[in-house]
């Protein structure tokens, strides 16, 4: 070795030694306050020295700096700056760092469909909004239904699942689910026939939801939809690009059991990634006779060929069945207990329910995100869903009840077997009382495409334009599920079978077999019809924003057509109805002003022309077109104030929503011949005003406190104008016709002006806190009070329900291992077992000598809310 080589080698080793000696080590753990945050970034500010956390949130960082500042960041959370000083030659452990969520970065955790998912952060002009994180959904849902995760939100009221698993109801600013838009990864999921939401079809939502954003009122939705109450954006999991998975087990009150398995391959070298999840659940239900069972499955395949394109295909389904409880007089609950349910009985000692809901609705999404360049992107989702299932009920007039009000299936079966030939009919003659259990089948096939182009022209101006098209085919009929000893059931009211026929086939009320059930036309009872709804809309938005202010305008226009085929009530030549088409639109605009970095004020306004639902277009489930329907008019205005600081965030909103020209029409047959009369209820108008406050405070590193309050005044602000028309749309004269021997009044005004709108509590207040005793152990609690809650009735003097308070609590403990963790979670809901009425569907006043309960006439129909419930879960992350 030459001298030069020796010198070079010696100098190199010295330099390496010096460099090695200068490398200091910093370690620590990053969490969200409860759970580790794998993949968090830790950087020495101003250098290239960095590290990322492992699956347990732990990191080891090598640096040559003896002092400086660490920047700790994670998607969806506020970044944290932390100064450090290291003694030479020693290792520095900075302990556990708890990052706080940043709702303004919510869209950054959305892996797919960002351009079609209408998150509030896509626009710099604020709206009234609340965010529910994946952590909160995961920890607090347990054995509760999906709407329950939104109950700590201003102006949101959730009626408990007293009807059975999946039967919750949700109100936003006093408007029910039919008038609140629900979007799943940008896909509208409200029923196209009536706007309803059936949460039993989405029982797996708590397992797959990545985040939920509740936009109250006008919202920031760009789609061609016209929601009155607001928009709920549900963002599901996509293909997880980090390898790993989890196994979870939950038990709860009333024998509730739930097991979930999930695994992700992570993003592989070939650009593909795969995620899968499977859940099984079962339970007896809180109220008697509300058993349920189901599965949830989720499969997602992602492909990222390059930085410009991202594809994701997912399949999500939740086949389930659950037995149901219906509203009944308060007197019945007082007599038989608050868990009383009269929809079931026993046959030869075995439990049997008359009312069971069963459904399976797989949803398929294909998302494509194309980053055209740094300023333009195109996002599209092609989707389909196939709903199969329905609900059971009694068929015929032979129901017999026991002394305690339950269905006496033994006596029913014996009565059926005494009928001639054991063939039942609907006849009420000669004491014939046939009885069977039927399935009301509601199948559908739904296809749609949402595509949105975004262009950020410069730092101040951006716009988007998009397309929303859907087609829906619904099929509805009734079939027999259980003949209860009969050989068959005779049908004489099918117009296409004038000689009648006997139904002998039975079909199981099961979500899996519903996919293959296909009865012949002469094996159906009561009705058999299809409907096609076609929809197309375009939408757009433009926004100009600076550091000081922002302004925006949004608009959309849509057209939809309706047609119906009835194979039961019409001859084959007349089974197709007239096609009905209508057009709607909406326009919204607003602006904001940033007083400084902490204070912002804003105002938004909008006008909707909302098309009537399909079920309001055709009368009485027939082909007769309602000639009196028209678009409803909604005008909304809201103003808000935002305050944000390191320790406190405050949101204050005020709103006014006017809903006019609500129209309902029904038809009836006059006593005089077969004259059809159309009874039109028009001019129904609602005015909803209110203020909302929400805050998040971080007074201590270990303590987060949040709260909300909403004070509403929701009233009918006009009289109802009732008119009766003949088939030629002529207003009838007073007394020209009679119905059930009562004279028909051609036009009259019913006074409901000033009556309170029922369904949701108009005053809600809540307060919650989470305290982290150690980095691995925390407790949390939420308190809510509900007041000014009224019955679901349109009457001058509506009935007010008693106010009530609820308290929920939870405990979380996490054990951390080298590359995994085990989390234990206990939830107790309604800790103090409050007894309360959650909803009433009638408004019978207190009369003289009437029996009352808390000042309410016991003849009113309704539900008691659930008492104390609990669930305990274990989740192993690997």
PDB file of N, CA and C in Angstrom, residues 361-430:
ATOM      1  N   UNK A 361     -77.652  -5.340   0.221  1.00  0.00           N
ATOM      2  CA  UNK A 361     -77.473  -4.275  -0.771  1.00  0.00           C
ATOM      3  C   UNK A 361     -75.993  -4.078  -1.070  1.00  0.00           C
ATOM      4  N   UNK A 362     -75.394  -4.924  -1.899  1.00  0.00           N
ATOM      5  CA  UNK A 362     -73.987  -4.716  -2.261  1.00  0.00           C
ATOM      6  C   UNK A 362     -73.813  -3.407  -3.044  1.00  0.00           C
ATOM      7  N   UNK A 363     -72.757  -2.685  -2.725  1.00  0.00           N
ATOM      8  CA  UNK A 363     -72.410  -1.446  -3.423  1.00  0.00           C
ATOM      9  C   UNK A 363     -71.047  -1.626  -4.060  1.00  0.00           C
ATOM     10  N   UNK A 364     -70.944  -1.282  -5.337  1.00  0.00           N
ATOM     11  CA  UNK A 364     -69.688  -1.389  -6.066  1.00  0.00           C
ATOM     12  C   UNK A 364     -69.281  -0.004  -6.543  1.00  0.00           C
ATOM     13  N   UNK A 365     -68.027   0.372  -6.299  1.00  0.00           N
ATOM     14  CA  UNK A 365     -67.472   1.666  -6.727  1.00  0.00           C
ATOM     15  C   UNK A 365     -66.200   1.447  -7.530  1.00  0.00           C
ATOM     16  N   UNK A 366     -66.071   2.146  -8.639  1.00  0.00           N
ATOM     17  CA  UNK A 366     -64.812   2.213  -9.367  1.00  0.00           C
ATOM     18  C   UNK A 366     -64.413   3.681  -9.438  1.00  0.00           C
ATOM     19  N   UNK A 367     -63.341   4.035  -8.732  1.00  0.00           N
ATOM     20  CA  UNK A 367     -62.866   5.418  -8.681  1.00  0.00           C
ATOM     21  C   UNK A 367     -61.621   5.588  -9.534  1.00  0.00           C
ATOM     22  N   UNK A 368     -61.564   6.723 -10.209  1.00  0.00           N
ATOM     23  CA  UNK A 368     -60.379   7.076 -10.993  1.00  0.00           C
ATOM     24  C   UNK A 368     -60.038   8.530 -10.701  1.00  0.00           C
ATOM     25  N   UNK A 369     -58.852   8.748 -10.130  1.00  0.00           N
ATOM     26  CA  UNK A 369     -58.344  10.096  -9.877  1.00  0.00           C
ATOM     27  C   UNK A 369     -57.193  10.355 -10.837  1.00  0.00           C
ATOM     28  N   UNK A 370     -57.339  11.397 -11.627  1.00  0.00           N
ATOM     29  CA  UNK A 370     -56.337  11.734 -12.644  1.00  0.00           C
ATOM     30  C   UNK A 370     -55.807  13.133 -12.355  1.00  0.00           C
ATOM     31  N   UNK A 371     -54.565  13.209 -11.904  1.00  0.00           N
ATOM     32  CA  UNK A 371     -53.893  14.487 -11.720  1.00  0.00           C
ATOM     33  C   UNK A 371     -53.288  14.900 -13.055  1.00  0.00           C
ATOM     34  N   UNK A 372     -54.030  15.702 -13.781  1.00  0.00           N
ATOM     35  CA  UNK A 372     -53.614  16.078 -15.137  1.00  0.00           C
ATOM     36  C   UNK A 372     -52.316  16.860 -15.070  1.00  0.00           C
ATOM     37  N   UNK A 373     -52.260  17.827 -14.181  1.00  0.00           N
ATOM     38  CA  UNK A 373     -51.034  18.566 -13.895  1.00  0.00           C
ATOM     39  C   UNK A 373     -51.199  19.193 -12.515  1.00  0.00           C
ATOM     40  N   UNK A 374     -50.303  20.084 -12.140  1.00  0.00           N
ATOM     41  CA  UNK A 374     -50.348  20.650 -10.795  1.00  0.00           C
ATOM     42  C   UNK A 374     -51.564  21.529 -10.570  1.00  0.00           C
ATOM     43  N   UNK A 375     -52.248  21.917 -11.633  1.00  0.00           N
ATOM     44  CA  UNK A 375     -53.387  22.823 -11.499  1.00  0.00           C
ATOM     45  C   UNK A 375     -54.722  22.166 -11.819  1.00  0.00           C
ATOM     46  N   UNK A 376     -54.721  21.029 -12.511  1.00  0.00           N
ATOM     47  CA  UNK A 376     -55.973  20.435 -12.959  1.00  0.00           C
ATOM     48  C   UNK A 376     -56.053  18.964 -12.563  1.00  0.00           C
ATOM     49  N   UNK A 377     -57.253  18.540 -12.196  1.00  0.00           N
ATOM     50  CA  UNK A 377     -57.494  17.142 -11.885  1.00  0.00           C
ATOM     51  C   UNK A 377     -58.912  16.765 -12.269  1.00  0.00           C
ATOM     52  N   UNK A 378     -59.072  15.491 -12.602  1.00  0.00           N
ATOM     53  CA  UNK A 378     -60.374  14.945 -12.954  1.00  0.00           C
ATOM     54  C   UNK A 378     -60.622  13.728 -12.073  1.00  0.00           C
ATOM     55  N   UNK A 379     -61.735  13.737 -11.360  1.00  0.00           N
ATOM     56  CA  UNK A 379     -62.093  12.620 -10.506  1.00  0.00           C
ATOM     57  C   UNK A 379     -63.446  12.074 -10.933  1.00  0.00           C
ATOM     58  N   UNK A 380     -63.551  10.753 -11.004  1.00  0.00           N
ATOM     59  CA  UNK A 380     -64.787  10.113 -11.441  1.00  0.00           C
ATOM     60  C   UNK A 380     -65.051   8.882 -10.587  1.00  0.00           C
ATOM     61  N   UNK A 381     -66.331   8.614 -10.347  1.00  0.00           N
ATOM     62  CA  UNK A 381     -66.734   7.385  -9.675  1.00  0.00           C
ATOM     63  C   UNK A 381     -67.894   6.787 -10.450  1.00  0.00           C
ATOM     64  N   UNK A 382     -67.729   5.552 -10.840  1.00  0.00           N
ATOM     65  CA  UNK A 382     -68.783   4.773 -11.484  1.00  0.00           C
ATOM     66  C   UNK A 382     -69.288   3.789 -10.443  1.00  0.00           C
ATOM     67  N   UNK A 383     -70.597   3.782 -10.194  1.00  0.00           N
ATOM     68  CA  UNK A 383     -71.098   2.977  -9.081  1.00  0.00           C
ATOM     69  C   UNK A 383     -72.341   2.198  -9.469  1.00  0.00           C
ATOM     70  N   UNK A 384     -72.601   1.170  -8.682  1.00  0.00           N
ATOM     71  CA  UNK A 384     -73.797   0.350  -8.860  1.00  0.00           C
ATOM     72  C   UNK A 384     -74.180  -0.236  -7.507  1.00  0.00           C
ATOM     73  N   UNK A 385     -75.468  -0.450  -7.300  1.00  0.00           N
ATOM     74  CA  UNK A 385     -75.925  -1.158  -6.110  1.00  0.00           C
ATOM     75  C   UNK A 385     -77.106  -2.034  -6.496  1.00  0.00           C
ATOM     76  N   UNK A 386     -77.179  -3.177  -5.828  1.00  0.00           N
ATOM     77  CA  UNK A 386     -78.228  -4.160  -6.125  1.00  0.00           C
ATOM     78  C   UNK A 386     -78.906  -4.533  -4.802  1.00  0.00           C
ATOM     79  N   UNK A 387     -80.043  -3.935  -4.541  1.00  0.00           N
ATOM     80  CA  UNK A 387     -80.752  -4.211  -3.299  1.00  0.00           C
ATOM     81  C   UNK A 387     -81.737  -5.350  -3.474  1.00  0.00           C
ATOM     82  N   UNK A 388     -81.699  -6.300  -2.540  1.00  0.00           N
ATOM     83  CA  UNK A 388     -82.614  -7.439  -2.568  1.00  0.00           C
ATOM     84  C   UNK A 388     -83.093  -7.710  -1.143  1.00  0.00           C
ATOM     85  N   UNK A 389     -84.417  -7.755  -0.974  1.00  0.00           N
ATOM     86  CA  UNK A 389     -84.959  -8.048   0.344  1.00  0.00           C
ATOM     87  C   UNK A 389     -86.295  -7.366   0.541  1.00  0.00           C
ATOM     88  N   UNK A 390     -86.693  -7.213   1.795  1.00  0.00           N
ATOM     89  CA  UNK A 390     -87.984  -6.607   2.101  1.00  0.00           C
ATOM     90  C   UNK A 390     -88.327  -6.759   3.565  1.00  0.00           C
ATOM     91  N   UNK A 391     -89.618  -6.850   3.830  1.00  0.00           N
ATOM     92  CA  UNK A 391     -90.091  -6.986   5.203  1.00  0.00           C
ATOM     93  C   UNK A 391     -91.322  -7.863   5.265  1.00  0.00           C
ATOM     94  N   UNK A 392     -91.487  -8.549   6.381  1.00  0.00           N
ATOM     95  CA  UNK A 392     -92.621  -9.463   6.524  1.00  0.00           C
ATOM     96  C   UNK A 392     -93.770  -8.777   7.271  1.00  0.00           C
ATOM     97  N   UNK A 393     -94.953  -9.384   7.182  1.00  0.00           N
ATOM     98  CA  UNK A 393     -96.127  -8.891   7.877  1.00  0.00           C
ATOM     99  C   UNK A 393     -97.264  -9.885   7.722  1.00  0.00           C
ATOM    100  N   UNK A 394     -98.376  -9.577   8.343  1.00  0.00           N
ATOM    101  CA  UNK A 394     -99.514 -10.491   8.258  1.00  0.00           C
ATOM    102  C   UNK A 394    -100.228 -10.338   6.923  1.00  0.00           C
ATOM    103  N   UNK A 395    -100.800 -11.440   6.433  1.00  0.00           N
ATOM    104  CA  UNK A 395    -101.602 -11.419   5.211  1.00  0.00           C
ATOM    105  C   UNK A 395    -102.914 -12.157   5.492  1.00  0.00           C
ATOM    106  N   UNK A 396    -104.034 -11.508   5.190  1.00  0.00           N
ATOM    107  CA  UNK A 396    -105.336 -12.050   5.534  1.00  0.00           C
ATOM    108  C   UNK A 396    -105.856 -11.404   6.799  1.00  0.00           C
ATOM    109  N   UNK A 397    -107.005 -11.877   7.266  1.00  0.00           N
ATOM    110  CA  UNK A 397    -107.651 -11.240   8.405  1.00  0.00           C
ATOM    111  C   UNK A 397    -107.830 -12.199   9.579  1.00  0.00           C
ATOM    112  N   UNK A 398    -106.919 -13.183   9.670  1.00  0.00           N
ATOM    113  CA  UNK A 398    -107.100 -14.193  10.707  1.00  0.00           C
ATOM    114  C   UNK A 398    -106.180 -14.080  11.890  1.00  0.00           C
ATOM    115  N   UNK A 399    -105.624 -12.887  12.158  1.00  0.00           N
ATOM    116  CA  UNK A 399    -104.728 -12.760  13.306  1.00  0.00           C
ATOM    117  C   UNK A 399    -105.502 -12.939  14.613  1.00  0.00           C
ATOM    118  N   UNK A 400    -104.898 -13.696  15.526  1.00  0.00           N
ATOM    119  CA  UNK A 400    -105.431 -13.898  16.869  1.00  0.00           C
ATOM    120  C   UNK A 400    -104.329 -13.530  17.863  1.00  0.00           C
ATOM    121  N   UNK A 401    -104.703 -12.858  18.932  1.00  0.00           N
ATOM    122  CA  UNK A 401    -103.711 -12.457  19.926  1.00  0.00           C
ATOM    123  C   UNK A 401    -103.982 -13.136  21.266  1.00  0.00           C
ATOM    124  N   UNK A 402    -102.924 -13.288  22.025  1.00  0.00           N
ATOM    125  CA  UNK A 402    -103.030 -13.835  23.373  1.00  0.00           C
ATOM    126  C   UNK A 402    -103.481 -12.739  24.334  1.00  0.00           C
ATOM    127  N   UNK A 403    -103.688 -13.107  25.591  1.00  0.00           N
ATOM    128  CA  UNK A 403    -104.151 -12.139  26.586  1.00  0.00           C
ATOM    129  C   UNK A 403    -103.150 -11.008  26.799  1.00  0.00           C
ATOM    130  N   UNK A 404    -101.850 -11.281  26.595  1.00  0.00           N
ATOM    131  CA  UNK A 404    -100.847 -10.232  26.766  1.00  0.00           C
ATOM    132  C   UNK A 404    -100.533  -9.505  25.469  1.00  0.00           C
ATOM    133  N   UNK A 405    -101.357  -9.718  24.427  1.00  0.00           N
ATOM    134  CA  UNK A 405    -101.237  -8.951  23.202  1.00  0.00           C
ATOM    135  C   UNK A 405    -100.316  -9.526  22.156  1.00  0.00           C
ATOM    136  N   UNK A 406     -99.661 -10.660  22.410  1.00  0.00           N
ATOM    137  CA  UNK A 406     -98.767 -11.238  21.423  1.00  0.00           C
ATOM    138  C   UNK A 406     -99.555 -12.060  20.391  1.00  0.00           C
ATOM    139  N   UNK A 407     -98.921 -12.364  19.273  1.00  0.00           N
ATOM    140  CA  UNK A 407     -99.579 -13.123  18.210  1.00  0.00           C
ATOM    141  C   UNK A 407     -99.697 -14.583  18.643  1.00  0.00           C
ATOM    142  N   UNK A 408    -100.909 -15.127  18.564  1.00  0.00           N
ATOM    143  CA  UNK A 408    -101.173 -16.506  18.979  1.00  0.00           C
ATOM    144  C   UNK A 408    -101.081 -17.409  17.747  1.00  0.00           C
ATOM    145  N   UNK A 409     -99.862 -17.807  17.408  1.00  0.00           N
ATOM    146  CA  UNK A 409     -99.645 -18.582  16.183  1.00  0.00           C
ATOM    147  C   UNK A 409    -100.248 -19.985  16.275  1.00  0.00           C
ATOM    148  N   UNK A 410    -100.306 -20.565  17.429  1.00  0.00           N
ATOM    149  CA  UNK A 410    -100.904 -21.901  17.563  1.00  0.00           C
ATOM    150  C   UNK A 410    -102.382 -21.876  17.182  1.00  0.00           C
ATOM    151  N   UNK A 411    -103.126 -20.916  17.717  1.00  0.00           N
ATOM    152  CA  UNK A 411    -104.549 -20.812  17.388  1.00  0.00           C
ATOM    153  C   UNK A 411    -104.741 -20.456  15.921  1.00  0.00           C
ATOM    154  N   UNK A 412    -103.892 -19.582  15.395  1.00  0.00           N
ATOM    155  CA  UNK A 412    -103.972 -19.211  13.978  1.00  0.00           C
ATOM    156  C   UNK A 412    -103.775 -20.445  13.102  1.00  0.00           C
ATOM    157  N   UNK A 413    -102.759 -21.250  13.404  1.00  0.00           N
ATOM    158  CA  UNK A 413    -102.490 -22.452  12.622  1.00  0.00           C
ATOM    159  C   UNK A 413    -103.679 -23.407  12.691  1.00  0.00           C
ATOM    160  N   UNK A 414    -104.255 -23.572  13.881  1.00  0.00           N
ATOM    161  CA  UNK A 414    -105.406 -24.471  14.032  1.00  0.00           C
ATOM    162  C   UNK A 414    -106.606 -23.956  13.246  1.00  0.00           C
ATOM    163  N   UNK A 415    -106.847 -22.654  13.276  1.00  0.00           N
ATOM    164  CA  UNK A 415    -107.947 -22.073  12.510  1.00  0.00           C
ATOM    165  C   UNK A 415    -107.736 -22.255  11.014  1.00  0.00           C
ATOM    166  N   UNK A 416    -106.501 -22.061  10.559  1.00  0.00           N
ATOM    167  CA  UNK A 416    -106.210 -22.236   9.132  1.00  0.00           C
ATOM    168  C   UNK A 416    -106.515 -23.658   8.677  1.00  0.00           C
ATOM    169  N   UNK A 417    -106.210 -24.636   9.505  1.00  0.00           N
ATOM    170  CA  UNK A 417    -106.360 -26.034   9.100  1.00  0.00           C
ATOM    171  C   UNK A 417    -107.826 -26.483   9.095  1.00  0.00           C
ATOM    172  N   UNK A 418    -108.709 -25.637   9.645  1.00  0.00           N
ATOM    173  CA  UNK A 418    -110.128 -25.962   9.620  1.00  0.00           C
ATOM    174  C   UNK A 418    -110.851 -25.363   8.415  1.00  0.00           C
ATOM    175  N   UNK A 419    -110.148 -24.547   7.604  1.00  0.00           N
ATOM    176  CA  UNK A 419    -110.768 -23.948   6.427  1.00  0.00           C
ATOM    177  C   UNK A 419    -110.970 -25.006   5.348  1.00  0.00           C
ATOM    178  N   UNK A 420    -111.986 -24.864   4.489  1.00  0.00           N
ATOM    179  CA  UNK A 420    -112.226 -25.837   3.409  1.00  0.00           C
ATOM    180  C   UNK A 420    -111.003 -25.979   2.511  1.00  0.00           C
ATOM    181  N   UNK A 421    -110.496 -27.190   2.418  1.00  0.00           N
ATOM    182  CA  UNK A 421    -109.313 -27.454   1.595  1.00  0.00           C
ATOM    183  C   UNK A 421    -108.056 -26.803   2.131  1.00  0.00           C
ATOM    184  N   UNK A 422    -108.154 -26.215   3.325  1.00  0.00           N
ATOM    185  CA  UNK A 422    -107.048 -25.449   3.920  1.00  0.00           C
ATOM    186  C   UNK A 422    -106.514 -24.411   2.933  1.00  0.00           C
ATOM    187  N   UNK A 423    -107.457 -23.766   2.230  1.00  0.00           N
ATOM    188  CA  UNK A 423    -107.142 -22.691   1.294  1.00  0.00           C
ATOM    189  C   UNK A 423    -107.675 -21.395   1.884  1.00  0.00           C
ATOM    190  N   UNK A 424    -106.817 -20.425   2.082  1.00  0.00           N
ATOM    191  CA  UNK A 424    -107.238 -19.151   2.639  1.00  0.00           C
ATOM    192  C   UNK A 424    -107.601 -18.155   1.554  1.00  0.00           C
ATOM    193  N   UNK A 425    -108.456 -17.204   1.886  1.00  0.00           N
ATOM    194  CA  UNK A 425    -108.765 -16.067   1.019  1.00  0.00           C
ATOM    195  C   UNK A 425    -108.802 -14.825   1.899  1.00  0.00           C
ATOM    196  N   UNK A 426    -108.963 -13.663   1.243  1.00  0.00           N
ATOM    197  CA  UNK A 426    -109.083 -12.429   2.003  1.00  0.00           C
ATOM    198  C   UNK A 426    -110.525 -12.166   2.419  1.00  0.00           C
ATOM    199  N   UNK A 427    -111.404 -13.093   2.126  1.00  0.00           N
ATOM    200  CA  UNK A 427    -112.824 -12.890   2.409  1.00  0.00           C
ATOM    201  C   UNK A 427    -113.073 -12.792   3.906  1.00  0.00           C
ATOM    202  N   UNK A 428    -113.993 -11.913   4.271  1.00  0.00           N
ATOM    203  CA  UNK A 428    -114.400 -11.785   5.666  1.00  0.00           C
ATOM    204  C   UNK A 428    -115.805 -12.379   5.868  1.00  0.00           C
ATOM    205  N   UNK A 429    -116.229 -13.173   4.890  1.00  0.00           N
ATOM    206  CA  UNK A 429    -117.562 -13.751   4.949  1.00  0.00           C
ATOM    207  C   UNK A 429    -117.568 -15.022   5.803  1.00  0.00           C
ATOM    208  N   UNK A 430    -118.728 -15.296   6.368  1.00  0.00           N
ATOM    209  CA  UNK A 430    -118.987 -16.553   7.082  1.00  0.00           C
ATOM    210  C   UNK A 430    -117.908 -16.850   8.119  1.00  0.00           C
TER     211      UNK A 430
END
